[in-house]
Amino acid sequence: MGVLLTTLEFLASFLLIFLLGFVSVIVLEAYRRRHNNAHVEAPAMFEDPESLKQVPCPDIVDPAEKYLSLIIPAYNEEYRLPGTLNETLNYLQQRAANDKSFSYEVVIVDDGSKDGTKRVAFDYVKKYGVDNVRVILLGKNHGKGEAIRKGMLHSRGELLLMLDADGATKVTDLEKLEKQIHAIASKDYHPGDSAAGEATFRISDIPIVAFGSRAHLEEKALATRKWYRNFLMKGFHLVVLLAAGPGIRDTQCGFKMFTRSAARKLFTNIRLKRWCFDVEIVFLCKWFGIPMLEISVNWSEIPGSKVNPLSIPNMLWELALMSVGYRTRIWKINS
């Protein structure tokens, strides 16, 4: 009898969570559609701090103008951002000096910071020029997912890399992701294919995503973390597996590279604004049949993480919304 009651209680809890998620998805989708219909956004603009002139933002549907775009979301990163930008721009400048065909841009998305992040970011625009370093100001805090989405939608690269402002992953590791994307694209490319668009090979036209991964460091992490953090991590991995399915062991590493074609498909559909947008990327990649590569990268834990135990309920709620939204087809996917 006790087992039966426990089972019934579990089923009742599951049903309640599903119903709450279902109602929430309907309400949020209705709000999103009403908001989109009621407000036509003005064209996004960059500001040139030297001339104080407005520079029109490109759109992800436009042809690529640069080879590589690096998108850095930043929320209250006044102190950690300079080290990351110095390392990143030194690498990019050196590579551009050695390869005249290499072009780049760094897009910093200030997600409503309350400290001096905006000032720091514009200092680098002044130093390197608005063609190479650009800043998007979101005004208020929306979440990492929304900051990355905005940066991706207004970037000019054939390849687009998202990386965290704390510099936890070495920027030179982007070459690992880049190399594997080129290898897969070369195999899939055949002159005249609609996927390529034209007889000349262009990496931007073939949808591929490369996930930087810390999965190879998991054994060491398990040995050094406290038991409850390992428990939460394992539990989160299980929920991610149920929500998005297998394929990527480390969905949460903030170091991912997209071809322009892949970014166009994914970031015009992304709805989750905070921590679990990475899981939504995996789900959408499977939906579109976009090849996903998982590549080990060097990673070190940097003090000042924004993730805390209070983030866990929000993550689980986002995963529940995603699962209900897509599986009930309330969340439409635009091709």
XYZ file of C-alpha atoms in Angstrom:
335
model
C 0.000 0.000 0.000
C 2.800 2.381 0.922
C 4.598 1.714 -2.373
C 1.363 2.319 -4.279
C 0.831 5.648 -2.530
C 4.414 6.684 -3.228
C 3.991 5.819 -6.915
C 0.712 7.713 -7.129
C 2.252 10.723 -5.403
C 5.139 10.679 -7.876
C 2.787 10.452 -10.858
C 0.628 13.227 -9.430
C 3.696 15.451 -8.956
C 4.891 14.719 -12.481
C 1.458 15.494 -13.922
C 1.272 18.743 -11.933
C 4.700 19.850 -13.184
C 3.706 19.000 -16.770
C 0.435 20.937 -16.487
C 2.202 23.938 -14.947
C 4.769 23.820 -17.710
C 2.067 23.530 -20.359
C 0.160 26.536 -19.008
C 3.387 28.546 -18.645
C 4.404 27.797 -22.229
C 1.017 28.967 -23.526
C 1.149 32.189 -21.492
C 4.763 32.971 -22.423
C 4.176 32.249 -26.103
C 1.083 34.449 -26.158
C 3.042 37.260 -24.478
C 5.941 36.852 -26.917
C 3.675 37.026 -29.957
C 1.741 40.029 -28.623
C 5.003 41.797 -27.747
C 6.471 41.103 -31.185
C 3.325 42.323 -32.947
C 2.931 45.440 -30.800
C 6.549 46.595 -30.986
C 8.521 46.909 -34.176
C 12.128 47.213 -33.086
C 14.235 49.965 -34.582
C 17.276 48.739 -36.508
C 20.045 47.791 -34.085
C 23.013 50.157 -34.098
C 26.593 50.152 -32.851
C 28.119 53.339 -31.506
C 31.550 54.489 -32.643
C 33.010 56.151 -29.499
C 35.555 58.060 -31.600
C 33.159 59.804 -33.986
C 30.012 59.254 -31.866
C 28.309 58.173 -35.098
C 25.880 55.263 -35.243
C 27.038 52.221 -37.226
C 24.230 49.968 -38.545
C 24.308 46.411 -37.238
C 24.601 43.623 -39.795
C 22.077 40.797 -39.793
C 22.744 37.060 -39.709
C 20.867 36.723 -43.022
C 23.400 39.013 -44.724
C 26.465 37.556 -46.479
C 29.555 37.225 -44.281
C 31.982 40.166 -44.277
C 34.571 38.699 -41.876
C 36.081 35.255 -41.511
C 35.657 34.985 -37.727
C 33.332 36.618 -35.208
C 33.873 36.190 -31.467
C 30.819 36.892 -29.303
C 31.484 37.628 -25.624
C 28.488 38.048 -23.267
C 29.352 40.226 -20.284
C 27.407 40.932 -17.117
C 29.302 42.845 -14.418
C 32.669 41.788 -15.874
C 34.605 45.028 -15.287
C 37.550 43.191 -13.734
C 37.670 39.889 -15.638
C 36.925 41.225 -19.125
C 40.239 43.088 -19.737
C 42.371 39.958 -19.295
C 40.180 37.994 -21.708
C 40.120 40.795 -24.294
C 43.893 41.322 -24.103
C 44.597 37.627 -24.665
C 41.958 37.352 -27.394
C 42.952 40.444 -29.363
C 46.670 39.675 -29.123
C 45.976 36.260 -30.644
C 43.720 37.677 -33.376
C 46.143 40.443 -34.322
C 49.057 38.035 -34.515
C 47.084 35.641 -36.680
C 45.959 38.479 -38.971
C 49.585 39.625 -39.310
C 50.657 36.121 -40.355
C 47.695 35.519 -42.671
C 46.501 38.459 -44.768
C 43.284 36.620 -45.689
C 42.269 36.332 -42.028
C 39.738 38.902 -40.795
C 37.937 39.099 -37.480
C 35.636 41.017 -35.176
C 34.981 40.850 -31.438
C 31.382 41.569 -30.394
C 30.952 42.329 -26.683
C 27.349 42.128 -25.480
C 26.835 44.086 -22.257
C 23.875 42.355 -20.620
C 22.723 45.274 -18.479
C 25.846 45.477 -16.306
C 25.735 47.700 -13.224
C 29.514 48.166 -12.916
C 32.112 49.569 -15.347
C 31.785 46.845 -18.004
C 30.443 49.303 -20.603
C 33.363 51.692 -20.046
C 35.910 48.875 -20.295
C 34.328 47.554 -23.492
C 34.304 50.975 -25.185
C 37.961 51.506 -24.246
C 38.779 48.541 -26.489
C 36.582 49.901 -29.291
C 38.592 53.137 -29.136
C 41.876 51.243 -29.152
C 41.141 48.750 -31.949
C 38.444 50.547 -33.972
C 34.743 49.869 -34.423
C 35.389 47.600 -37.405
C 37.243 45.105 -35.192
C 35.603 45.549 -31.772
C 31.927 46.315 -31.311
C 29.654 46.647 -28.296
C 25.951 45.792 -28.064
C 24.177 47.316 -25.051
C 21.078 45.403 -23.926
C 20.123 48.067 -21.380
C 18.827 45.641 -18.773
C 19.825 42.138 -17.765
C 18.171 39.480 -19.924
C 20.438 36.473 -19.369
C 23.431 34.852 -21.032
C 21.330 33.089 -23.653
C 19.742 36.310 -24.850
C 23.098 38.127 -24.870
C 24.626 35.413 -27.071
C 21.574 35.362 -29.335
C 21.824 39.124 -29.912
C 25.543 38.897 -30.610
C 25.105 36.043 -33.073
C 22.278 37.767 -34.951
C 24.393 40.912 -35.464
C 27.757 39.356 -36.364
C 29.546 39.293 -39.710
C 31.663 36.137 -39.569
C 31.711 32.993 -41.673
C 32.485 31.253 -38.393
C 31.021 32.498 -35.111
C 32.525 31.607 -31.741
C 30.885 32.218 -28.376
C 33.260 32.445 -25.429
C 32.913 33.506 -21.812
C 34.197 36.810 -20.484
C 36.192 35.089 -17.726
C 38.691 33.527 -20.142
C 38.257 30.035 -18.653
C 39.023 28.482 -22.053
C 42.156 29.475 -23.964
C 41.227 31.380 -27.113
C 43.863 29.450 -29.106
C 41.678 26.349 -28.695
C 39.325 27.827 -31.276
C 41.692 26.369 -33.878
C 40.717 22.866 -32.725
C 37.048 23.583 -33.376
C 37.800 25.428 -36.606
C 39.917 22.578 -37.977
C 37.244 19.955 -37.302
C 34.506 22.098 -38.849
C 36.573 22.500 -42.013
C 37.264 18.772 -42.120
C 33.570 17.853 -41.886
C 32.524 20.609 -44.305
C 35.055 19.438 -46.905
C 33.637 15.915 -46.777
C 30.047 17.144 -47.121
C 30.764 19.656 -49.879
C 30.048 18.809 -53.515
C 30.079 21.541 -56.208
C 26.561 22.391 -57.286
C 24.853 21.159 -54.097
C 22.129 23.431 -52.797
C 23.804 23.314 -49.370
C 26.885 24.961 -50.830
C 24.890 27.436 -52.877
C 27.561 27.891 -55.542
C 30.500 26.078 -57.093
C 32.977 27.908 -54.854
C 33.395 26.331 -51.417
C 32.262 28.601 -48.579
C 32.424 27.369 -45.017
C 29.630 29.772 -44.045
C 27.095 27.909 -46.202
C 27.360 24.471 -44.569
C 25.605 24.139 -41.175
C 27.924 22.626 -38.541
C 28.350 23.232 -34.788
C 31.452 22.419 -32.710
C 31.010 22.166 -28.923
C 34.044 22.827 -26.764
C 33.989 20.172 -24.058
C 35.310 19.661 -20.530
C 34.090 16.062 -20.385
C 37.696 14.783 -20.387
C 38.219 16.669 -17.097
C 35.183 15.131 -15.398
C 37.049 12.413 -13.490
C 39.375 14.966 -11.897
C 36.468 17.276 -11.151
C 34.522 14.500 -9.438
C 37.485 13.819 -7.178
C 37.946 17.450 -6.100
C 34.355 18.740 -5.855
C 32.150 18.358 -2.808
C 29.686 15.446 -2.921
C 26.570 17.613 -3.210
C 27.977 19.463 -6.252
C 28.676 16.127 -7.934
C 25.153 14.992 -7.061
C 23.647 18.138 -8.584
C 25.856 17.822 -11.672
C 24.867 14.195 -12.273
C 21.215 15.056 -11.733
C 21.417 17.933 -14.192
C 23.076 15.695 -16.805
C 20.214 13.206 -16.417
C 17.589 15.907 -16.905
C 19.453 17.225 -19.966
C 19.528 13.692 -21.396
C 15.762 13.405 -20.943
C 15.098 16.870 -22.416
C 17.455 16.919 -25.408
C 18.588 13.317 -25.805
C 22.120 11.899 -26.076
C 24.921 13.186 -28.263
C 26.811 15.865 -26.311
C 28.314 15.062 -22.908
C 29.130 18.661 -21.930
C 26.382 21.003 -23.092
C 27.295 23.847 -20.720
C 30.871 24.727 -21.753
C 30.798 28.367 -22.878
C 33.012 27.764 -25.922
C 31.077 26.859 -29.071
C 31.639 27.542 -32.760
C 28.967 27.800 -35.436
C 29.110 28.199 -39.182
C 27.026 31.164 -40.325
C 24.405 28.845 -41.805
C 24.054 26.958 -38.512
C 23.881 30.166 -36.465
C 21.141 31.502 -38.756
C 18.962 28.415 -38.231
C 19.584 28.136 -34.505
C 19.588 31.685 -33.172
C 16.501 32.809 -35.069
C 14.659 30.082 -33.123
C 16.249 30.157 -29.649
C 13.748 31.071 -26.920
C 15.498 30.324 -23.615
C 17.262 33.434 -22.341
C 19.395 32.204 -19.466
C 21.398 29.111 -18.545
C 19.763 26.330 -20.561
C 19.897 27.847 -24.027
C 22.874 25.504 -24.617
C 20.555 22.522 -24.223
C 18.081 24.147 -26.600
C 20.907 24.418 -29.147
C 21.427 20.639 -28.942
C 17.687 20.035 -29.355
C 17.484 22.341 -32.393
C 20.619 20.855 -33.979
C 18.917 17.455 -33.884
C 15.719 18.926 -35.283
C 17.531 20.489 -38.250
C 19.968 17.592 -38.678
C 22.968 19.871 -38.086
C 26.163 17.871 -37.415
C 27.443 18.346 -33.858
C 31.104 17.885 -32.948
C 32.325 17.637 -29.353
C 35.971 18.626 -28.978
C 38.077 18.662 -25.812
C 39.414 22.088 -24.837
C 41.720 23.391 -22.125
C 39.685 24.823 -19.292
C 40.398 26.236 -15.840
C 37.972 27.329 -13.147
C 38.016 31.110 -12.696
C 36.832 32.740 -9.431
C 33.631 34.756 -9.667
C 31.284 32.227 -11.280
C 27.708 33.494 -11.788
C 26.285 29.984 -11.282
C 25.123 29.172 -7.748
C 22.791 26.620 -6.123
C 19.864 29.025 -6.581
C 20.372 28.722 -10.348
C 19.460 25.014 -10.301
C 15.660 25.478 -9.953
C 15.729 28.044 -12.776
C 17.660 25.619 -14.986
C 15.204 22.804 -14.304
C 12.274 25.118 -14.995
C 13.788 26.222 -18.317
C 14.325 22.597 -19.331
C 10.717 21.790 -18.439
C 9.476 24.749 -20.509
C 11.627 23.694 -23.468
C 10.477 20.100 -23.313
C 6.791 21.010 -23.082
C 7.034 23.863 -25.601
C 8.596 21.852 -28.393
C 6.908 18.510 -27.770
C 3.446 20.079 -27.772
C 4.416 22.083 -30.910
C 3.365 25.311 -29.186
C 6.881 26.575 -29.829
C 7.100 26.751 -33.601
C 10.449 26.221 -35.344
C 11.143 28.432 -38.353
C 13.253 26.871 -41.074
